[in-house]
Amino acid sequence: MAAADPVERFRLSDQYQTLKSSVHRHLIAQIEDRKLDIYTWSAEKVERFVAEQVRRYVLEQRLPVNQRESEALIEDARNELLGFGPIQSLVDDDTVNDIVVNGPNNVFIERAGRLYSAPVRFNDDNHVIRVIQRILAPLGRRVDESTPMVDARLPDGSRVNAIIPPIALDGPCLSIRKFRKIPLTAEDLLKGGSITEQEIAYLRHRVENRANLIVVGGTGSGKTTFLNMLSSWIPPGERIVTVEDAAELRLRHNHVVRLETRPPNLEGQRAISARDLVRNALRMRPDRIIVGEVRGDEVLDMLQAMNTGHDGSMTTLHANNVRDAMHRIELLAGFAGYTGGELTLRGQIAAAIQLLVHVARLPSGQRRVLSITELRGIQGRELSMHDVFRYEPDVGGAAAPREAA
């Protein structure tokens, strides 16, 4: 992992990791000896205390560090005490979308859809696990050998996944998908070239007129972000119930009920599934139901909701294209215990879903609406689809949107 800046190179060195550990132990000793409750202090007071102690330690130990390296040491010491250690600066950076830790020496970030190596590292596996535990502790979750993987949500909505040895063979791994403080709007997507004005006008009209729709795409394609943008066009006054594994949707409506699944406890009991929540949502007098992502047996209940008066409902689905999305719905229905005929199921799908929006991340890292497709019933034994809009590369190699014929 190369770093051009001298301070960044210093931070990546084994010497610095050893020094940082020594400073951290010194701070802990000072706090314990003086019986200080720094967690009740203001941020400014903690900053002053850490800076004073670190500078004193550097002078007493006659450490060969310059001013910039000393400032880096103060920042990292503060993050070790109260933050998420080496990755705290990445968490605070609003330009970083994802943080991926593959063991102590390999940390990567995603910016604007591209993955980059980050100029930070951990001391060892135990250091990574300590940071993971610090992230999970306020959430009432834990990770250890008996439960070596965990999926959780931070208070700001960011998603956290951690997995440790013996399941992770190359050391503990951590991934954080950060949640935007301000959700993207249609104007933001338009400026970024992710959608056209014609597509926005069409989708807004269909949402306001209560079309049932599914946003389709792969991992990291921006499905949830796009679903959040679509939901902003739901007319005020409608009662909306959302169902999510990790609450990410930010609906700016007065009448929203947010439901979140619950994983099983340590005994493997008391789990609340998405299917349980969708069924319960049907009894809550919703005008629309929004499911963050359909990925299991809740697919049948979602189709039922769309077919029984909850027009305008929305969800997302992992699939490479809209045709694959329909096949995946059939597959999930089979897993959910559907025993009817294939043609009957396709009839239910055609009656429930009016619109499919395919979003993807392009090789450049840009996220883009690739197609907006209407589902128009069944022809023969197959679902009939019509592309209202498609996004295709032109003959010169540049990408250009065009309305489908």
Short mmCIF file of C-alpha atoms in Angstrom, two decimals:
data_model
loop_
_atom_site.label_atom_id
_atom_site.label_comp_id
_atom_site.label_asym_id
_atom_site.label_seq_id
_atom_site.Cartn_x
_atom_site.Cartn_y
_atom_site.Cartn_z
CA MET A 1 0.00 0.00 0.00
CA ALA A 2 1.88 3.04 -1.25
CA ALA A 3 1.49 6.51 0.23
CA ALA A 4 3.04 9.59 -1.39
CA ASP A 5 2.87 11.90 1.64
CA PRO A 6 5.78 11.48 4.14
CA VAL A 7 3.38 11.53 7.11
CA GLU A 8 1.19 8.88 5.45
CA ARG A 9 4.27 6.72 4.89
CA PHE A 10 5.22 7.24 8.53
CA ARG A 11 1.73 6.20 9.63
CA LEU A 12 2.01 2.96 7.66
CA SER A 13 5.35 1.96 9.17
CA ASP A 14 5.80 -0.69 11.84
CA GLN A 15 7.70 1.90 13.90
CA TYR A 16 4.64 4.17 13.99
CA GLN A 17 2.29 1.31 14.91
CA THR A 18 4.52 0.45 17.87
CA LEU A 19 4.71 4.12 18.89
CA LYS A 20 0.95 4.56 18.61
CA SER A 21 0.36 1.52 20.85
CA SER A 22 2.77 2.92 23.45
CA VAL A 23 1.03 6.30 23.43
CA HIS A 24 -2.36 4.63 23.75
CA ARG A 25 -1.19 2.63 26.78
CA HIS A 26 0.24 5.81 28.30
CA LEU A 27 -3.11 7.62 27.87
CA ILE A 28 -5.06 4.73 29.38
CA ALA A 29 -2.67 4.64 32.35
CA GLN A 30 -3.11 8.39 32.90
CA ILE A 31 -6.90 8.09 32.74
CA GLU A 32 -7.00 5.17 35.17
CA ASP A 33 -4.46 6.63 37.62
CA ARG A 34 -6.30 9.95 37.77
CA LYS A 35 -9.75 8.31 37.66
CA LEU A 36 -10.86 10.52 34.78
CA ASP A 37 -14.25 10.07 33.13
CA ILE A 38 -13.35 11.39 29.69
CA TYR A 39 -16.60 10.07 28.15
CA THR A 40 -18.48 12.88 29.91
CA TRP A 41 -16.09 15.55 28.64
CA SER A 42 -16.67 17.88 25.73
CA ALA A 43 -14.84 17.19 22.48
CA GLU A 44 -12.65 20.26 23.05
CA LYS A 45 -11.60 19.10 26.52
CA VAL A 46 -10.73 15.61 25.24
CA GLU A 47 -8.73 17.19 22.42
CA ARG A 48 -6.75 19.34 24.84
CA PHE A 49 -6.08 16.42 27.21
CA VAL A 50 -4.87 14.10 24.44
CA ALA A 51 -2.69 16.78 22.84
CA GLU A 52 -1.10 17.69 26.16
CA GLN A 53 -0.40 14.07 27.11
CA VAL A 54 0.96 13.08 23.70
CA ARG A 55 3.31 16.08 23.49
CA ARG A 56 4.52 15.44 27.03
CA TYR A 57 5.12 11.77 26.23
CA VAL A 58 7.06 12.66 23.06
CA LEU A 59 9.30 15.06 25.02
CA GLU A 60 9.84 12.70 27.96
CA GLN A 61 10.73 9.78 25.69
CA ARG A 62 12.76 12.04 23.39
CA LEU A 63 11.04 10.57 20.36
CA PRO A 64 12.38 11.63 16.92
CA VAL A 65 9.08 12.95 15.50
CA ASN A 66 8.49 16.31 13.81
CA GLN A 67 5.52 18.65 14.22
CA ARG A 68 3.35 17.05 11.51
CA GLU A 69 4.05 13.55 12.78
CA SER A 70 3.22 14.68 16.30
CA GLU A 71 -0.12 16.11 15.10
CA ALA A 72 -0.85 12.80 13.35
CA LEU A 73 -0.07 10.96 16.56
CA ILE A 74 -2.45 13.22 18.52
CA GLU A 75 -5.25 12.64 15.99
CA ASP A 76 -4.78 8.88 16.00
CA ALA A 77 -4.55 8.74 19.79
CA ARG A 78 -7.86 10.59 20.10
CA ASN A 79 -9.47 8.23 17.59
CA GLU A 80 -8.17 5.21 19.50
CA LEU A 81 -9.71 6.54 22.70
CA LEU A 82 -13.12 7.66 21.51
CA GLY A 83 -13.49 6.76 17.83
CA PHE A 84 -13.00 3.87 15.46
CA GLY A 85 -9.22 3.90 15.50
CA PRO A 86 -7.39 4.10 12.14
CA ILE A 87 -10.61 4.29 10.12
CA GLN A 88 -12.18 7.21 12.01
CA SER A 89 -10.86 9.74 9.48
CA LEU A 90 -12.43 7.67 6.69
CA VAL A 91 -15.75 7.54 8.55
CA ASP A 92 -15.66 11.34 8.88
CA ASP A 93 -14.83 11.87 5.19
CA ASP A 94 -18.10 12.60 3.35
CA THR A 95 -16.50 11.75 -0.01
CA VAL A 96 -15.97 8.13 1.07
CA ASN A 97 -18.91 5.84 0.28
CA ASP A 98 -17.57 2.48 1.45
CA ILE A 99 -14.81 1.36 3.81
CA VAL A 100 -13.44 -2.18 3.46
CA VAL A 101 -10.95 -3.71 5.90
CA ASN A 102 -9.33 -6.97 4.79
CA GLY A 103 -7.19 -7.78 7.81
CA PRO A 104 -4.91 -5.30 9.57
CA ASN A 105 -2.78 -4.24 6.59
CA ASN A 106 -5.30 -3.85 3.77
CA VAL A 107 -7.84 -1.05 4.00
CA PHE A 108 -9.73 0.19 0.94
CA ILE A 109 -12.25 2.94 0.29
CA GLU A 110 -14.72 3.68 -2.47
CA ARG A 111 -15.01 7.18 -3.86
CA ALA A 112 -17.31 8.04 -6.78
CA GLY A 113 -17.76 4.37 -7.58
CA ARG A 114 -14.02 3.53 -7.69
CA LEU A 115 -12.06 1.50 -5.14
CA TYR A 116 -8.77 2.88 -3.77
CA SER A 117 -6.20 1.73 -1.23
CA ALA A 118 -6.38 3.82 1.96
CA PRO A 119 -3.21 5.09 3.69
CA VAL A 120 -4.12 3.56 7.07
CA ARG A 121 -3.46 0.24 8.80
CA PHE A 122 -4.07 -1.58 12.06
CA ASN A 123 -1.47 -3.02 14.43
CA ASP A 124 -2.67 -6.60 14.18
CA ASP A 125 -5.79 -8.80 14.08
CA ASN A 126 -6.67 -8.00 17.70
CA HIS A 127 -6.61 -4.29 16.90
CA VAL A 128 -9.15 -4.80 14.11
CA ILE A 129 -11.36 -6.87 16.42
CA ARG A 130 -11.22 -4.19 19.15
CA VAL A 131 -12.45 -1.58 16.67
CA ILE A 132 -15.20 -3.93 15.49
CA GLN A 133 -16.30 -4.45 19.10
CA ARG A 134 -16.31 -0.69 19.69
CA ILE A 135 -18.53 -0.18 16.64
CA LEU A 136 -20.95 -2.92 17.74
CA ALA A 137 -21.07 -2.23 21.51
CA PRO A 138 -23.54 0.73 21.37
CA LEU A 139 -25.76 -1.36 19.09
CA GLY A 140 -26.07 -4.18 21.60
CA ARG A 141 -24.32 -6.59 19.25
CA ARG A 142 -21.10 -8.57 19.55
CA VAL A 143 -18.80 -10.75 17.50
CA ASP A 144 -16.70 -13.61 18.88
CA GLU A 145 -15.83 -17.21 18.07
CA SER A 146 -19.36 -18.38 18.85
CA THR A 147 -20.90 -15.69 16.60
CA PRO A 148 -18.10 -14.90 14.13
CA MET A 149 -20.13 -12.72 11.77
CA VAL A 150 -22.56 -9.89 12.30
CA ASP A 151 -24.61 -7.49 10.19
CA ALA A 152 -25.67 -4.25 11.87
CA ARG A 153 -26.69 -0.64 11.29
CA LEU A 154 -25.07 2.45 12.78
CA PRO A 155 -27.28 5.22 14.22
CA ASP A 156 -26.79 7.29 11.05
CA GLY A 157 -28.08 4.40 8.91
CA SER A 158 -24.69 3.16 7.67
CA ARG A 159 -24.49 -0.60 7.23
CA VAL A 160 -21.78 -2.60 8.98
CA ASN A 161 -20.72 -6.17 8.31
CA ALA A 162 -17.96 -7.90 10.25
CA ILE A 163 -16.56 -11.42 10.06
CA ILE A 164 -13.65 -12.77 12.06
CA PRO A 165 -11.53 -15.96 12.30
CA PRO A 166 -11.99 -18.89 12.22
CA ILE A 167 -14.52 -18.10 9.46
CA ALA A 168 -12.32 -15.38 7.91
CA LEU A 169 -9.10 -17.20 7.07
CA ASP A 170 -6.91 -14.13 6.40
CA GLY A 171 -7.86 -12.13 9.47
CA PRO A 172 -10.90 -10.13 10.62
CA CYS A 173 -12.78 -8.28 7.90
CA LEU A 174 -14.98 -5.22 8.24
CA SER A 175 -17.08 -3.40 5.69
CA ILE A 176 -18.98 -0.17 6.24
CA ARG A 177 -21.38 1.16 3.64
CA LYS A 178 -21.79 4.76 4.68
CA PHE A 179 -25.14 6.47 4.64
CA ARG A 180 -25.43 9.89 3.05
CA LYS A 181 -26.38 12.61 5.51
CA ILE A 182 -28.47 14.28 2.79
CA PRO A 183 -30.24 11.85 0.41
CA LEU A 184 -29.62 12.30 -3.30
CA THR A 185 -32.39 14.08 -5.17
CA ALA A 186 -33.50 13.81 -8.78
CA GLU A 187 -31.55 17.02 -9.46
CA ASP A 188 -28.37 15.44 -8.07
CA LEU A 189 -28.81 12.37 -10.29
CA LEU A 190 -29.53 14.60 -13.28
CA LYS A 191 -26.37 16.65 -12.71
CA GLY A 192 -24.34 13.46 -12.34
CA GLY A 193 -25.61 12.08 -15.64
CA SER A 194 -27.39 9.14 -13.97
CA ILE A 195 -30.78 9.95 -15.49
CA THR A 196 -32.36 12.27 -18.06
CA GLU A 197 -35.08 14.88 -17.63
CA GLN A 198 -37.45 12.77 -19.75
CA GLU A 199 -36.89 9.74 -17.55
CA ILE A 200 -37.46 11.81 -14.41
CA ALA A 201 -40.73 13.22 -15.76
CA TYR A 202 -41.94 9.75 -16.78
CA LEU A 203 -41.04 8.10 -13.46
CA ARG A 204 -42.52 10.92 -11.41
CA HIS A 205 -45.79 10.63 -13.32
CA ARG A 206 -45.90 6.84 -12.77
CA VAL A 207 -45.10 7.11 -9.04
CA GLU A 208 -47.73 9.79 -8.48
CA ASN A 209 -50.25 7.61 -10.33
CA ARG A 210 -49.50 4.63 -8.09
CA ALA A 211 -47.64 2.25 -10.38
CA ASN A 212 -46.15 -0.78 -8.60
CA LEU A 213 -42.46 -0.87 -9.43
CA ILE A 214 -39.22 -2.71 -8.76
CA VAL A 215 -35.72 -1.22 -8.94
CA VAL A 216 -33.37 -3.88 -10.34
CA GLY A 217 -29.57 -3.96 -10.18
CA GLY A 218 -26.44 -5.56 -8.81
CA THR A 219 -24.61 -4.94 -5.55
CA GLY A 220 -23.50 -1.31 -5.22
CA SER A 221 -25.52 -0.19 -8.24
CA GLY A 222 -27.47 2.38 -6.21
CA LYS A 223 -30.82 0.57 -5.93
CA THR A 224 -31.64 1.85 -2.43
CA THR A 225 -30.56 5.39 -3.29
CA PHE A 226 -32.79 5.33 -6.35
CA LEU A 227 -35.72 3.86 -4.41
CA ASN A 228 -35.35 6.64 -1.88
CA MET A 229 -35.49 9.22 -4.66
CA LEU A 230 -38.62 7.60 -6.15
CA SER A 231 -40.33 7.56 -2.76
CA SER A 232 -39.90 11.35 -2.49
CA TRP A 233 -42.51 11.70 -5.24
CA ILE A 234 -45.24 9.92 -3.29
CA PRO A 235 -47.97 12.54 -2.69
CA PRO A 236 -48.19 13.88 0.88
CA GLY A 237 -50.94 12.49 3.05
CA GLU A 238 -50.54 8.87 2.02
CA ARG A 239 -49.76 6.33 4.76
CA ILE A 240 -46.51 4.49 3.94
CA VAL A 241 -45.14 1.41 5.69
CA THR A 242 -41.50 0.51 5.01
CA VAL A 243 -39.92 -2.91 5.62
CA GLU A 244 -36.11 -3.20 5.64
CA ASP A 245 -33.33 -5.45 6.91
CA ALA A 246 -31.36 -2.32 7.78
CA ALA A 247 -33.31 0.93 7.83
CA GLU A 248 -31.75 3.05 5.09
CA LEU A 249 -34.70 4.78 3.46
CA ARG A 250 -35.16 8.44 4.39
CA LEU A 251 -38.75 9.29 3.53
CA ARG A 252 -39.67 12.92 4.05
CA HIS A 253 -43.35 12.27 4.64
CA ASN A 254 -45.46 12.94 7.71
CA HIS A 255 -47.18 9.56 7.72
CA VAL A 256 -44.46 6.89 7.60
CA VAL A 257 -44.19 3.71 9.69
CA ARG A 258 -40.69 2.18 9.57
CA LEU A 259 -40.26 -1.53 10.30
CA GLU A 260 -36.93 -3.35 10.57
CA THR A 261 -36.19 -7.08 10.69
CA ARG A 262 -34.52 -8.61 13.73
CA PRO A 263 -31.86 -11.34 13.58
CA PRO A 264 -32.10 -14.37 15.88
CA ASN A 265 -30.64 -14.13 19.36
CA LEU A 266 -27.73 -16.25 20.60
CA GLU A 267 -30.10 -19.22 21.02
CA GLY A 268 -31.21 -18.86 17.41
CA GLN A 269 -34.69 -17.71 18.40
CA ARG A 270 -36.95 -14.62 18.32
CA ALA A 271 -36.00 -13.60 14.78
CA ILE A 272 -38.42 -11.30 12.93
CA SER A 273 -38.21 -11.84 9.17
CA ALA A 274 -39.13 -9.54 6.31
CA ARG A 275 -42.04 -11.85 5.54
CA ASP A 276 -43.36 -11.40 9.10
CA LEU A 277 -43.16 -7.64 8.70
CA VAL A 278 -44.79 -7.53 5.25
CA ARG A 279 -47.67 -9.63 6.58
CA ASN A 280 -48.01 -7.32 9.55
CA ALA A 281 -47.83 -4.26 7.29
CA LEU A 282 -50.90 -5.51 5.44
CA ARG A 283 -52.85 -5.13 8.69
CA MET A 284 -51.66 -1.57 9.31
CA ARG A 285 -53.90 0.16 6.78
CA PRO A 286 -51.06 1.24 4.46
CA ASP A 287 -51.66 3.17 1.25
CA ARG A 288 -48.28 1.95 0.00
CA ILE A 289 -45.78 -0.64 1.19
CA ILE A 290 -42.09 -0.15 0.44
CA VAL A 291 -39.80 -3.16 0.95
CA GLY A 292 -36.13 -2.20 0.99
CA GLU A 293 -35.16 -5.37 -0.85
CA VAL A 294 -36.95 -8.60 -1.75
CA ARG A 295 -34.55 -11.47 -1.20
CA GLY A 296 -36.56 -14.35 0.29
CA ASP A 297 -39.98 -15.77 0.99
CA GLU A 298 -41.47 -12.30 1.51
CA VAL A 299 -41.78 -12.14 -2.29
CA LEU A 300 -45.19 -13.87 -2.21
CA ASP A 301 -46.57 -11.45 0.38
CA MET A 302 -45.18 -8.50 -1.58
CA LEU A 303 -46.95 -9.70 -4.73
CA GLN A 304 -50.12 -10.19 -2.70
CA ALA A 305 -49.88 -6.63 -1.37
CA MET A 306 -49.45 -5.25 -4.88
CA ASN A 307 -52.44 -7.28 -6.05
CA THR A 308 -54.82 -6.39 -3.20
CA GLY A 309 -55.25 -2.65 -3.23
CA HIS A 310 -51.82 -1.38 -2.19
CA ASP A 311 -51.05 0.23 -5.54
CA GLY A 312 -47.89 2.30 -5.72
CA SER A 313 -45.86 -0.17 -3.67
CA MET A 314 -42.12 -0.42 -4.39
CA THR A 315 -39.13 -2.63 -3.71
CA THR A 316 -35.65 -3.50 -5.02
CA LEU A 317 -34.26 -6.79 -6.29
CA HIS A 318 -30.77 -8.10 -7.04
CA ALA A 319 -30.57 -9.06 -10.72
CA ASN A 320 -28.41 -8.33 -13.76
CA ASN A 321 -31.33 -7.20 -15.94
CA VAL A 322 -35.12 -7.03 -15.93
CA ARG A 323 -35.59 -10.44 -17.55
CA ASP A 324 -33.37 -12.05 -14.93
CA ALA A 325 -35.36 -10.19 -12.27
CA MET A 326 -38.56 -11.91 -13.35
CA HIS A 327 -36.85 -15.30 -13.29
CA ARG A 328 -35.50 -14.55 -9.81
CA ILE A 329 -38.98 -13.68 -8.53
CA GLU A 330 -40.21 -17.05 -9.81
CA LEU A 331 -37.27 -18.77 -8.13
CA LEU A 332 -37.86 -16.98 -4.80
CA ALA A 333 -41.55 -17.87 -4.98
CA GLY A 334 -40.57 -21.52 -5.32
CA PHE A 335 -38.29 -21.24 -2.28
CA ALA A 336 -41.21 -19.62 -0.40
CA GLY A 337 -43.34 -22.72 -0.95
CA TYR A 338 -45.39 -21.71 -3.99
CA THR A 339 -46.97 -24.86 -5.43
CA GLY A 340 -49.17 -23.46 -8.18
CA GLY A 341 -48.52 -23.60 -11.89
CA GLU A 342 -45.86 -21.57 -13.69
CA LEU A 343 -48.41 -19.73 -15.81
CA THR A 344 -50.51 -18.86 -12.75
CA LEU A 345 -47.47 -17.37 -11.00
CA ARG A 346 -46.55 -15.33 -14.07
CA GLY A 347 -50.10 -14.08 -14.17
CA GLN A 348 -49.75 -12.91 -10.57
CA ILE A 349 -46.44 -11.19 -11.38
CA ALA A 350 -47.89 -9.47 -14.44
CA ALA A 351 -50.90 -8.27 -12.47
CA ALA A 352 -48.78 -7.03 -9.56
CA ILE A 353 -45.87 -5.23 -11.26
CA GLN A 354 -46.21 -2.44 -13.81
CA LEU A 355 -42.70 -1.02 -13.99
CA LEU A 356 -39.08 -2.20 -13.73
CA VAL A 357 -36.17 0.25 -13.42
CA HIS A 358 -32.72 -1.22 -14.12
CA VAL A 359 -29.81 0.65 -12.50
CA ALA A 360 -26.14 -0.30 -12.75
CA ARG A 361 -22.65 0.88 -11.97
CA LEU A 362 -20.69 1.45 -15.19
CA PRO A 363 -16.98 0.55 -15.55
CA SER A 364 -16.16 4.24 -14.97
CA GLY A 365 -17.80 4.01 -11.53
CA GLN A 366 -20.79 6.12 -12.57
CA ARG A 367 -24.20 4.82 -11.55
CA ARG A 368 -26.78 4.99 -14.33
CA VAL A 369 -30.37 4.09 -15.17
CA LEU A 370 -29.96 1.58 -17.98
CA SER A 371 -33.61 0.95 -18.74
CA ILE A 372 -37.17 1.72 -17.68
CA THR A 373 -39.38 -1.17 -18.67
CA GLU A 374 -43.14 -1.66 -18.60
CA LEU A 375 -44.55 -5.10 -17.82
CA ARG A 376 -47.53 -5.52 -20.14
CA GLY A 377 -48.99 -8.88 -19.21
CA ILE A 378 -48.40 -12.28 -20.77
CA GLN A 379 -47.94 -13.26 -24.41
CA GLY A 380 -48.22 -16.98 -24.86
CA ARG A 381 -46.50 -18.30 -21.76
CA GLU A 382 -43.96 -15.48 -21.37
CA LEU A 383 -44.11 -12.13 -19.65
CA SER A 384 -44.39 -9.28 -22.14
CA MET A 385 -41.98 -6.38 -21.55
CA HIS A 386 -41.54 -3.07 -23.32
CA ASP A 387 -38.57 -0.73 -22.84
CA VAL A 388 -39.84 2.82 -22.50
CA PHE A 389 -36.28 4.12 -22.11
CA ARG A 390 -32.92 2.49 -22.77
CA TYR A 391 -29.35 3.64 -22.32
CA GLU A 392 -26.98 2.43 -25.04
CA PRO A 393 -23.43 3.29 -26.15
CA ASP A 394 -23.34 5.17 -29.41
CA VAL A 395 -21.10 4.20 -32.33
CA GLY A 396 -18.32 6.50 -31.17
CA GLY A 397 -17.89 4.62 -27.91
CA ALA A 398 -19.48 7.30 -25.72
CA ALA A 399 -22.68 6.48 -23.89
CA ALA A 400 -25.85 8.24 -24.92
CA PRO A 401 -29.40 7.81 -23.62
CA ARG A 402 -32.25 7.43 -26.04
CA GLU A 403 -35.95 6.78 -25.76
CA ALA A 404 -36.92 3.31 -26.91
CA ALA A 405 -39.19 3.00 -29.88
#
